[in-house]
JSON list of C-alpha atoms in Angstrom, two decimals:
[
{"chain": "A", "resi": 1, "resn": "UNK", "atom": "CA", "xyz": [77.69, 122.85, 117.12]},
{"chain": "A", "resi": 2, "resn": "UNK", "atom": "CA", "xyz": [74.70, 124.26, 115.05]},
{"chain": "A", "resi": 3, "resn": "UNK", "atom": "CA", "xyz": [73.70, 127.91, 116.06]},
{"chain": "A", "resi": 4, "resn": "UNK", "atom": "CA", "xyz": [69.79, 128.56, 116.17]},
{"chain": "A", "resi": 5, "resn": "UNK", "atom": "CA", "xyz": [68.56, 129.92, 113.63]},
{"chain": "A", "resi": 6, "resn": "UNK", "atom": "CA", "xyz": [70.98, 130.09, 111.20]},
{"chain": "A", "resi": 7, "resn": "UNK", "atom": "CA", "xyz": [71.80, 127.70, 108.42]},
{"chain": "A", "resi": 8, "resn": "UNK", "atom": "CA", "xyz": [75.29, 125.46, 108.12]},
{"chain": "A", "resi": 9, "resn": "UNK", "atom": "CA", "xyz": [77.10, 123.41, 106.10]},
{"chain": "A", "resi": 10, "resn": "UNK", "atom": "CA", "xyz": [77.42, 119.83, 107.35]},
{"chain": "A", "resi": 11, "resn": "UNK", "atom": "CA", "xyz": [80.05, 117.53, 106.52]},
{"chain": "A", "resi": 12, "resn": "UNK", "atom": "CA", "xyz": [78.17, 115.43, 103.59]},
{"chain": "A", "resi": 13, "resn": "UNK", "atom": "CA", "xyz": [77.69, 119.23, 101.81]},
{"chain": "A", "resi": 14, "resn": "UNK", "atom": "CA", "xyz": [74.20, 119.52, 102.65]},
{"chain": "A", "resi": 15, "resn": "UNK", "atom": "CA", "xyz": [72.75, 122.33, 104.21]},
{"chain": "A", "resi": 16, "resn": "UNK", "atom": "CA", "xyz": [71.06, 121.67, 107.77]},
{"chain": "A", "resi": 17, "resn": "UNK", "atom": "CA", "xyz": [67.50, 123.70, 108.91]},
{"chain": "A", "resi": 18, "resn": "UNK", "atom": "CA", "xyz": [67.69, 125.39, 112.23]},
{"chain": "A", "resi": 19, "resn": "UNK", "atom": "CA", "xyz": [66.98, 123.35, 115.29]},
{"chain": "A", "resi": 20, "resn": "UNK", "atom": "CA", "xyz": [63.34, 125.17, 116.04]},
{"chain": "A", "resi": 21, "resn": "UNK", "atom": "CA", "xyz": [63.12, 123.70, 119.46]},
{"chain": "A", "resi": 22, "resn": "UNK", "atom": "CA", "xyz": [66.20, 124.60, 120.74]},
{"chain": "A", "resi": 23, "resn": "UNK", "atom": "CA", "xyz": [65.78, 127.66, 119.45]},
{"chain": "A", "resi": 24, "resn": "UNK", "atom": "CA", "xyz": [62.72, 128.15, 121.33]},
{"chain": "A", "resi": 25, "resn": "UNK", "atom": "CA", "xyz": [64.08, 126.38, 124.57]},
{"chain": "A", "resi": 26, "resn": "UNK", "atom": "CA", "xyz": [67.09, 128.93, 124.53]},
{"chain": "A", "resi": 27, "resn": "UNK", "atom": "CA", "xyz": [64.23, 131.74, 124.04]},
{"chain": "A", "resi": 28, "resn": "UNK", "atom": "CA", "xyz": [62.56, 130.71, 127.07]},
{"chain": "A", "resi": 29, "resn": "UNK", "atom": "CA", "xyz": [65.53, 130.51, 129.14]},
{"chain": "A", "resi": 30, "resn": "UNK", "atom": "CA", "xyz": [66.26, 133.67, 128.50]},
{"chain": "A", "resi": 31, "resn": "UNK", "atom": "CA", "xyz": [62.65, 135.68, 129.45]},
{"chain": "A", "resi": 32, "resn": "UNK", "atom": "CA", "xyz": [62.96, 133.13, 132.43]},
{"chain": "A", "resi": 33, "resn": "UNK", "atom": "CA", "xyz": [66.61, 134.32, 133.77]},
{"chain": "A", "resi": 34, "resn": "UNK", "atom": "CA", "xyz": [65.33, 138.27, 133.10]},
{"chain": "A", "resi": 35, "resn": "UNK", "atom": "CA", "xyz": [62.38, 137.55, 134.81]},
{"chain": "A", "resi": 36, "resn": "UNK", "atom": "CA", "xyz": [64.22, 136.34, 137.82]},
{"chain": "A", "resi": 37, "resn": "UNK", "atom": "CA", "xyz": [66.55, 139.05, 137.77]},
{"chain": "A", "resi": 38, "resn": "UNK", "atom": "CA", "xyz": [63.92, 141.78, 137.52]},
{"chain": "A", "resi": 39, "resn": "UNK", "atom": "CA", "xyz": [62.43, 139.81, 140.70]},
{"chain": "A", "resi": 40, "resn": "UNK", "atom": "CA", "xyz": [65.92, 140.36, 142.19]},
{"chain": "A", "resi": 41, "resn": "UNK", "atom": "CA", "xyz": [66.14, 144.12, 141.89]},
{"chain": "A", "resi": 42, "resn": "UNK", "atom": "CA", "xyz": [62.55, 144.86, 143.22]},
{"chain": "A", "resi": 43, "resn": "UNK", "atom": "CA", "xyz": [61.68, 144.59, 146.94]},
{"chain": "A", "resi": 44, "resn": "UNK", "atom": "CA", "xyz": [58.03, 145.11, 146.03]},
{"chain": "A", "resi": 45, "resn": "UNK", "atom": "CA", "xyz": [56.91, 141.68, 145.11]},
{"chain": "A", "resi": 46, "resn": "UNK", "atom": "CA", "xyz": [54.50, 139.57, 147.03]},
{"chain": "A", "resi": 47, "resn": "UNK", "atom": "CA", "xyz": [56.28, 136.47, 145.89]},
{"chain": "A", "resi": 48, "resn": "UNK", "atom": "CA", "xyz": [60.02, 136.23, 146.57]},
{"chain": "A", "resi": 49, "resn": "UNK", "atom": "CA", "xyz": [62.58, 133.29, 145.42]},
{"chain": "A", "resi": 50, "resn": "UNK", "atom": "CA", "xyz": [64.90, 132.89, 147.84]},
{"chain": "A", "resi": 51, "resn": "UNK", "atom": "CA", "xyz": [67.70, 130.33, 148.35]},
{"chain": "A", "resi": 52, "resn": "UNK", "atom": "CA", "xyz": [68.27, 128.45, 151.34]},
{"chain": "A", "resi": 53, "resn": "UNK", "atom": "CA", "xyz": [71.16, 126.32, 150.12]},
{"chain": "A", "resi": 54, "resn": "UNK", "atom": "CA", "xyz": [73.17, 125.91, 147.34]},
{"chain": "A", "resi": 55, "resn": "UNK", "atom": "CA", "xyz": [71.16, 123.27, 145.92]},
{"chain": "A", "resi": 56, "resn": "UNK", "atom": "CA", "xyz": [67.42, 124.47, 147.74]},
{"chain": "A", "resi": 57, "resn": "UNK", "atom": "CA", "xyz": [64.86, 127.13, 146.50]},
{"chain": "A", "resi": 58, "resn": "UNK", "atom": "CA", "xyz": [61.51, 127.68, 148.37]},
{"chain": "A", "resi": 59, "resn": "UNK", "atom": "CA", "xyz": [59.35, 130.04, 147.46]},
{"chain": "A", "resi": 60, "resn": "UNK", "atom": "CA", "xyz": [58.52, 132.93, 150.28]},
{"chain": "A", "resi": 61, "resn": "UNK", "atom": "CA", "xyz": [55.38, 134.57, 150.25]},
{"chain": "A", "resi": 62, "resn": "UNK", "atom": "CA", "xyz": [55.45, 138.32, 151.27]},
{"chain": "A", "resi": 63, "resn": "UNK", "atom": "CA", "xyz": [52.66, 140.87, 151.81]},
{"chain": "A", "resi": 64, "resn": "UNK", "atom": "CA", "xyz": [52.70, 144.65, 152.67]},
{"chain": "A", "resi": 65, "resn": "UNK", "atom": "CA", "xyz": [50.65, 147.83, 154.10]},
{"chain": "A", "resi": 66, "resn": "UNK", "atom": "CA", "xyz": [50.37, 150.04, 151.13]},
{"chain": "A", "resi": 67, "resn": "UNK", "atom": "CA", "xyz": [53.39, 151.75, 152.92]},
{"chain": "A", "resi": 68, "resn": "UNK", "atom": "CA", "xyz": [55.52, 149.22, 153.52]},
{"chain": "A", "resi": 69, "resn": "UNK", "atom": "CA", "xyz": [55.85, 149.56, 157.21]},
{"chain": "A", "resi": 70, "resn": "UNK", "atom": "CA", "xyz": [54.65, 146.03, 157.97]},
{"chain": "A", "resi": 71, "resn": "UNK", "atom": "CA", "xyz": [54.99, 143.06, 156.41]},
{"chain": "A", "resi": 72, "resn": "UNK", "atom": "CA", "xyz": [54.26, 139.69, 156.41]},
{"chain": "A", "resi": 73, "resn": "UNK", "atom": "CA", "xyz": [56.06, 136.08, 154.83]},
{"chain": "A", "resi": 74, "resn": "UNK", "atom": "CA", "xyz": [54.63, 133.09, 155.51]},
{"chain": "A", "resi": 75, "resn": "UNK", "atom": "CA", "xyz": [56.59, 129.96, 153.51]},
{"chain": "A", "resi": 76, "resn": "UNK", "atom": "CA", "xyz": [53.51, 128.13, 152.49]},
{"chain": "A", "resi": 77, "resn": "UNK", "atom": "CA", "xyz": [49.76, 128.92, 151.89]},
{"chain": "A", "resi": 78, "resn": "UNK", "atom": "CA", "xyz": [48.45, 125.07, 152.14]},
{"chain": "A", "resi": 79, "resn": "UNK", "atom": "CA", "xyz": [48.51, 123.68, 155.44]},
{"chain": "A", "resi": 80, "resn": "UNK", "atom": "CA", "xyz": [47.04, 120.16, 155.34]},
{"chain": "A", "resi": 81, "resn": "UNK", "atom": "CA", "xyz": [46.31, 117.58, 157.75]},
{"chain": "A", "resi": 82, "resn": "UNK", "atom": "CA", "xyz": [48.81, 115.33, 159.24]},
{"chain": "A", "resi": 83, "resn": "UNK", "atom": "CA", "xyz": [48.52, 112.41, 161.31]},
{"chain": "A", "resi": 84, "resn": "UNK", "atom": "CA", "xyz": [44.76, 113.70, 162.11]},
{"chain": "A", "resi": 85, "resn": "UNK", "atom": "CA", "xyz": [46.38, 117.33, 163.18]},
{"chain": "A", "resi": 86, "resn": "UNK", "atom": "CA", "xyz": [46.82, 120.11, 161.09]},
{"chain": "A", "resi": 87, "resn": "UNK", "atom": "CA", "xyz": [50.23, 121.58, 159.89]},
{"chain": "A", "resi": 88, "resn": "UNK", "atom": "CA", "xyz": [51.32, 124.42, 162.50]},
{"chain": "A", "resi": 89, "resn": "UNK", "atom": "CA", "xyz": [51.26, 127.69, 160.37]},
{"chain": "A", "resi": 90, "resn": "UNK", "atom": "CA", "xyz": [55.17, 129.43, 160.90]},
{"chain": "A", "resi": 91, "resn": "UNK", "atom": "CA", "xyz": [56.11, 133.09, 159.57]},
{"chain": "A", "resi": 92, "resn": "UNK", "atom": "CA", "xyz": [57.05, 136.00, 160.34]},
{"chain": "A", "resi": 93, "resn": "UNK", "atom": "CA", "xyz": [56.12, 139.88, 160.66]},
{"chain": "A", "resi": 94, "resn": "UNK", "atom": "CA", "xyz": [58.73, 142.30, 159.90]},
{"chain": "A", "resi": 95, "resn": "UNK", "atom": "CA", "xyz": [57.52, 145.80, 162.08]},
{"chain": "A", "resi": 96, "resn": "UNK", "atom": "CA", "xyz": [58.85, 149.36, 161.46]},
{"chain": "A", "resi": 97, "resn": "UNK", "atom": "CA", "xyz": [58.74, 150.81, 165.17]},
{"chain": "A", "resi": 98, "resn": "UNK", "atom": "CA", "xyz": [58.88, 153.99, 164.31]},
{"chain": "A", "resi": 99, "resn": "UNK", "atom": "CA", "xyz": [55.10, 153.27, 162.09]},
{"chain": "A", "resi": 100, "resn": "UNK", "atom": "CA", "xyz": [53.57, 151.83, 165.27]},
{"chain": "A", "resi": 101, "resn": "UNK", "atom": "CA", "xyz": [54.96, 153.50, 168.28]},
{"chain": "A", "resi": 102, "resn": "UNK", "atom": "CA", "xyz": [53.25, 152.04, 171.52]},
{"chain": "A", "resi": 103, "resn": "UNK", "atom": "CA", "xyz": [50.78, 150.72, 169.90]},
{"chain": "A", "resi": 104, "resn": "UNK", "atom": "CA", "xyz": [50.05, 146.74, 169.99]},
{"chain": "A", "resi": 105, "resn": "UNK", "atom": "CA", "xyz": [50.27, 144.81, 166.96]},
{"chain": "A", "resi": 106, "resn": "UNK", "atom": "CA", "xyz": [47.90, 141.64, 166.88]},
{"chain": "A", "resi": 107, "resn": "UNK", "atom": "CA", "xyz": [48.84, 138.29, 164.55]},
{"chain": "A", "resi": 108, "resn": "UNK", "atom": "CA", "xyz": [45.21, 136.66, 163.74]},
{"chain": "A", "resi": 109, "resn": "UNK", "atom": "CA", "xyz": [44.07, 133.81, 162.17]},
{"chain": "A", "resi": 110, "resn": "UNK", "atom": "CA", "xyz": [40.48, 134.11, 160.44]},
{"chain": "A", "resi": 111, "resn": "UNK", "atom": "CA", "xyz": [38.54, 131.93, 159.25]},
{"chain": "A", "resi": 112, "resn": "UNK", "atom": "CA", "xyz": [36.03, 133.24, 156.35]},
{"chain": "A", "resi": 113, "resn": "UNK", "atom": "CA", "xyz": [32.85, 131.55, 155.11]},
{"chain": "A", "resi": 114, "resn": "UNK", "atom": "CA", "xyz": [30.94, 133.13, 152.08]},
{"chain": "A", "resi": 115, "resn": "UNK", "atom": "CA", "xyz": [27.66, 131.52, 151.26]},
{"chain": "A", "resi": 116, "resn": "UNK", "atom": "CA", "xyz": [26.58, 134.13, 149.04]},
{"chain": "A", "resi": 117, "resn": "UNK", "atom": "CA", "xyz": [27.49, 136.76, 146.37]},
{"chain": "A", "resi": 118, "resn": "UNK", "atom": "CA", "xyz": [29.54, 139.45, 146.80]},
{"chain": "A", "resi": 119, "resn": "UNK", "atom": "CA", "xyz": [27.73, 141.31, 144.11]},
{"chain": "A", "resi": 120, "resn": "UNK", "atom": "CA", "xyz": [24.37, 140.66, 145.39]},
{"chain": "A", "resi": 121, "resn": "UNK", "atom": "CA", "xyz": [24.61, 142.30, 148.59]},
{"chain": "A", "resi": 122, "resn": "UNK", "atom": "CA", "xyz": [22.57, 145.37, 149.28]},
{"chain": "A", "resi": 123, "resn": "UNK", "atom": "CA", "xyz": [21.00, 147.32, 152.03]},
{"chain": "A", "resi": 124, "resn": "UNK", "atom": "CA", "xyz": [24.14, 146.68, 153.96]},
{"chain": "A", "resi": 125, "resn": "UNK", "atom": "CA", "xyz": [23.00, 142.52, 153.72]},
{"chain": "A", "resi": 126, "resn": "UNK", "atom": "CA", "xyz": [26.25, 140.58, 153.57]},
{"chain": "A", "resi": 127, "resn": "UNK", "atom": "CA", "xyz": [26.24, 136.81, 152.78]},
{"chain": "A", "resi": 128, "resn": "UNK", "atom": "CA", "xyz": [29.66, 136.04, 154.76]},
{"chain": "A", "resi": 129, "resn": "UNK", "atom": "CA", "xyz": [31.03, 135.96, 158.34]},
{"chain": "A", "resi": 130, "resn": "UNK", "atom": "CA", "xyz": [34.08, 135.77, 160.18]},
{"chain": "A", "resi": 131, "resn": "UNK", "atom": "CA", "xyz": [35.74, 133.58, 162.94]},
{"chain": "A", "resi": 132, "resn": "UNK", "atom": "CA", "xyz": [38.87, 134.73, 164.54]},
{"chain": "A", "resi": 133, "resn": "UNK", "atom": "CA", "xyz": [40.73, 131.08, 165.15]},
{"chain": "A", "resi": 134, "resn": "UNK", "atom": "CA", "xyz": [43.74, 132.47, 166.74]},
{"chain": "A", "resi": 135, "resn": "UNK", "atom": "CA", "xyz": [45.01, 136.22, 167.91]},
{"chain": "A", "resi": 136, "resn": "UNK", "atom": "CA", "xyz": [48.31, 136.92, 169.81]},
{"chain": "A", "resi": 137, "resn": "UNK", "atom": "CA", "xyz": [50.26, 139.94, 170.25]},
{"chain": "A", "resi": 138, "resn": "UNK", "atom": "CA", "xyz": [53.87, 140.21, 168.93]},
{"chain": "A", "resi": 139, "resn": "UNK", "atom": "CA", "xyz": [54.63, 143.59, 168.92]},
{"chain": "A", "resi": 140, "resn": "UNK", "atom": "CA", "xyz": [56.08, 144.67, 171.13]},
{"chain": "A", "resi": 141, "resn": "UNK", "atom": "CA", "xyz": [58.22, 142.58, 172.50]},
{"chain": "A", "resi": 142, "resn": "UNK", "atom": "CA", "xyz": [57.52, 143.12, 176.35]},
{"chain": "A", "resi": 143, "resn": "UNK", "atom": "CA", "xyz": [53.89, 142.57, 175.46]},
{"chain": "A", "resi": 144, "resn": "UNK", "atom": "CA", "xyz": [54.17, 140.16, 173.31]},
{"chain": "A", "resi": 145, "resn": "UNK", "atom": "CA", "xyz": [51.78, 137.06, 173.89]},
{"chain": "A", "resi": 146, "resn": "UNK", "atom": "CA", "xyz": [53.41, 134.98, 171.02]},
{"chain": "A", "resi": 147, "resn": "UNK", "atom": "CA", "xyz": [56.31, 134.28, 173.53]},
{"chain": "A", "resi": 148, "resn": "UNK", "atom": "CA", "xyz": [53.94, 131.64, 175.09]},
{"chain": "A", "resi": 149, "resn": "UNK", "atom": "CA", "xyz": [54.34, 128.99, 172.40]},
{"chain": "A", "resi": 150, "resn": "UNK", "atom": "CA", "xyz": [57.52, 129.73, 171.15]},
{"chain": "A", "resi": 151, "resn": "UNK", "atom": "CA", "xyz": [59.25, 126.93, 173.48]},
{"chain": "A", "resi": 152, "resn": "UNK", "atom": "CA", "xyz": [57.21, 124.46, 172.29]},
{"chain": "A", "resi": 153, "resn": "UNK", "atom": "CA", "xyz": [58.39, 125.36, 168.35]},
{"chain": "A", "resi": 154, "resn": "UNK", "atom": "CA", "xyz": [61.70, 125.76, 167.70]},
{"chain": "A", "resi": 155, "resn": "UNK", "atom": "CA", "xyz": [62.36, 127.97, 164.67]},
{"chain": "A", "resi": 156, "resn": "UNK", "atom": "CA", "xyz": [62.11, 126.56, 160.96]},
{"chain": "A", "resi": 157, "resn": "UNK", "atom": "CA", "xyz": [65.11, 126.61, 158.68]},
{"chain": "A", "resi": 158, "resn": "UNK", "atom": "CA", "xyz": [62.77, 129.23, 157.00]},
{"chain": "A", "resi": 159, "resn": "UNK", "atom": "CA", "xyz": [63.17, 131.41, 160.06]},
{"chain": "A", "resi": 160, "resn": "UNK", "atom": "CA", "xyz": [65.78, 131.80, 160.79]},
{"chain": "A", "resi": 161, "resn": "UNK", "atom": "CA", "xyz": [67.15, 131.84, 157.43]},
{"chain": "A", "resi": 162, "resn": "UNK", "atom": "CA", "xyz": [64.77, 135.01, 156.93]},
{"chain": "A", "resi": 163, "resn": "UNK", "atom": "CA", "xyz": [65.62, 136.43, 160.14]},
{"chain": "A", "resi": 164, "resn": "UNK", "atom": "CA", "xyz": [69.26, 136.57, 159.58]},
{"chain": "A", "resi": 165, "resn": "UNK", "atom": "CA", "xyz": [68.58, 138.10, 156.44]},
{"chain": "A", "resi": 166, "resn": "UNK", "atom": "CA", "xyz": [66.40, 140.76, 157.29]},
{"chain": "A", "resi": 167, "resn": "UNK", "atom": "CA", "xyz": [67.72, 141.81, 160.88]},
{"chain": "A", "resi": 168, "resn": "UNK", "atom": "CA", "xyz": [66.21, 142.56, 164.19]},
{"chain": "A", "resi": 169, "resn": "UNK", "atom": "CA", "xyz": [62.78, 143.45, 163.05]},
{"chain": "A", "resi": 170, "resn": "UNK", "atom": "CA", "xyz": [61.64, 140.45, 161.87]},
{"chain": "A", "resi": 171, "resn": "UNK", "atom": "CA", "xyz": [59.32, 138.72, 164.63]},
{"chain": "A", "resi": 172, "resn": "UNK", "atom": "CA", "xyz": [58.86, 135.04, 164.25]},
{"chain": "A", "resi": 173, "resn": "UNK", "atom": "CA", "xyz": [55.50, 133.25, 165.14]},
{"chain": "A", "resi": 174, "resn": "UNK", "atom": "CA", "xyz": [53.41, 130.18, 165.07]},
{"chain": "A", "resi": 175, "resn": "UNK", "atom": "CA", "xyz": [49.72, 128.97, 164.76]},
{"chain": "A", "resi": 176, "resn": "UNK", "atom": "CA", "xyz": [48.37, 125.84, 165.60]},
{"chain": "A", "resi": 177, "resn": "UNK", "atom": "CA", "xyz": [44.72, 125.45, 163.68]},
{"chain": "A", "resi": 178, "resn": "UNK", "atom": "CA", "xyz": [42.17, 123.05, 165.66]},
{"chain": "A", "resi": 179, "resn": "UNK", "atom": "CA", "xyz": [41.80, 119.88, 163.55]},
{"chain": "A", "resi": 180, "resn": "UNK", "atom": "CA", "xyz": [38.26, 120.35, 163.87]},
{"chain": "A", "resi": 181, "resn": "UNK", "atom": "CA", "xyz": [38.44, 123.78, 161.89]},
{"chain": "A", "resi": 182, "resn": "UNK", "atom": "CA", "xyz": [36.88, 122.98, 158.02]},
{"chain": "A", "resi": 183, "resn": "UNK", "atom": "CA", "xyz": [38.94, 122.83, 155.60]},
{"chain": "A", "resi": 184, "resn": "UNK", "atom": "CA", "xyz": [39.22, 125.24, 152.30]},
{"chain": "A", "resi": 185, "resn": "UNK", "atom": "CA", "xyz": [36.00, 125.13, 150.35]},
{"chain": "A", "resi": 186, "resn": "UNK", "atom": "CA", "xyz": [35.38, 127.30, 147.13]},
{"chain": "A", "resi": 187, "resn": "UNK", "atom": "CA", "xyz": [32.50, 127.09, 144.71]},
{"chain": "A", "resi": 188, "resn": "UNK", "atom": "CA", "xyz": [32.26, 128.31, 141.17]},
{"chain": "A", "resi": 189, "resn": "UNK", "atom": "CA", "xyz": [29.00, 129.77, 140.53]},
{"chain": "A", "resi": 190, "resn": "UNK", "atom": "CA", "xyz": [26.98, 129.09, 137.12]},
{"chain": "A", "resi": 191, "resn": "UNK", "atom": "CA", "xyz": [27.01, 132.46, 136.37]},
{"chain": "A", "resi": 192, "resn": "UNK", "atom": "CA", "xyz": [30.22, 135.08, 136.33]},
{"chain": "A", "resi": 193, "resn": "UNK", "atom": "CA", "xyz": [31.55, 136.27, 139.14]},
{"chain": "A", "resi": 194, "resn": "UNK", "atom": "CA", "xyz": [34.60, 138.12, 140.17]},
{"chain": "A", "resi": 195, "resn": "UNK", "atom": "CA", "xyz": [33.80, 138.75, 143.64]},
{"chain": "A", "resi": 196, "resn": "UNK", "atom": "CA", "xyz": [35.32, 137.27, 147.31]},
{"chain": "A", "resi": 197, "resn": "UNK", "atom": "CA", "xyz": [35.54, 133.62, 146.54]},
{"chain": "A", "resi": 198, "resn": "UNK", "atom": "CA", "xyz": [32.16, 131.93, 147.47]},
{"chain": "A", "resi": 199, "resn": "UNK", "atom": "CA", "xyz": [33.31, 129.34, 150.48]},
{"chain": "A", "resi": 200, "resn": "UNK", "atom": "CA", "xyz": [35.72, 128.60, 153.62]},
{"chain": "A", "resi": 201, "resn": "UNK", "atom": "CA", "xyz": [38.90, 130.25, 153.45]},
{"chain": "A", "resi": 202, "resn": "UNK", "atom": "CA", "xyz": [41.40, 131.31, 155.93]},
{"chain": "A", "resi": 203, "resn": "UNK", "atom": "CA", "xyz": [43.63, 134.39, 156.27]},
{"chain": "A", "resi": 204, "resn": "UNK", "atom": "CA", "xyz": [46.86, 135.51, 158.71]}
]
């Protein structure tokens, strides 16, 4: 076999030029596998790999406080409709007690419309509001509201693959969105803008 990027003698006494593409397929490979590795070795990441089964990788979303003492991983961010319902959103909240103490810890769903932008607002004018679709309590446990619709979902394959993983402090939950909710909306305006997307969004 020919090694990239040098030249060989062939049988007929010719000399062969290096297979480019492999070359730069092998290249790729490589920054790919370091990549992954340097994913491996951080825990600070808002997007973890993580493999289910031998032959499955999903991709887990993760969010932090600034100091780490909450945390959240959700296993999708698109949640369309389904047989005229939406898709019920499942995650889970990891909670350092110790951070919190007895205080209560809400899970929300918001919905955010922006008709207006960011960079335009003054005087304290803002062009956006805020619905709050959904809010139960899951921390902690004795007070915990979540426990109400837990029967009726049993936990995902991304649960309670998580949940093993991480221990006791991960808190599973689930959301169901009202089909009548509107779905994701952003617009591009003609001019620049780097603002809060101009829209309907929704956040956990």
């Amino acid at each position: 076999m020919m090694a990239a990027g040098n030249i060989e003698e062939v049988e007929d006494g010719t000399k062969s030029k290096p297979d480019l593409r492999m070359t730069e397929i092998k290249q790729r490979f490589r920054i790919r596998s370091k990549q992954h590795s340097d994913f491996q070795s951080s825990h600070s990441s808002e997007i973890a790999d993580m493999s289910f089964f031998e032959s499955d990788c999903r991709r887990v979303y993760k969010k932090s406080t600034p100091n780490g003492k909450l945390s959240l991983y959700l296993n999708n961010r698109e949640f369309p409709l389904k047989a005229g319902r939406t898709t019920v959103v499942d995650g889970l909240a990891v909670i350092n007690p110790a951070a919190v103490k007895d205080r209560l810890v809400y899970a929300q769903v918001h919905l955010n419309f922006r008709y207006g932008r960011e960079d335009e607002e003054v005087m304290g004018l803002t062009f956006s509001t805020e619905a709050v679709l959904s809010s139960e309590v899951i921390y902690p446990p004795e007070q915990a509201t979540i426990k109400n619709h837990m029967s009726r979902f049993p936990l995902t394959t991304f649960q309670d693959v998580l949940m093993k993983k991480i221990g006791e402090e991960a808190i599973p939950f689930f959301f169901e969105i009202s089909e009548l909710s509107p779905p994701s909306v952003h617009l591009n305006p003609a001019k620049q803008y780097e603002g809060s997307p101009i829209g309907i969004s929704y956040d956990v």
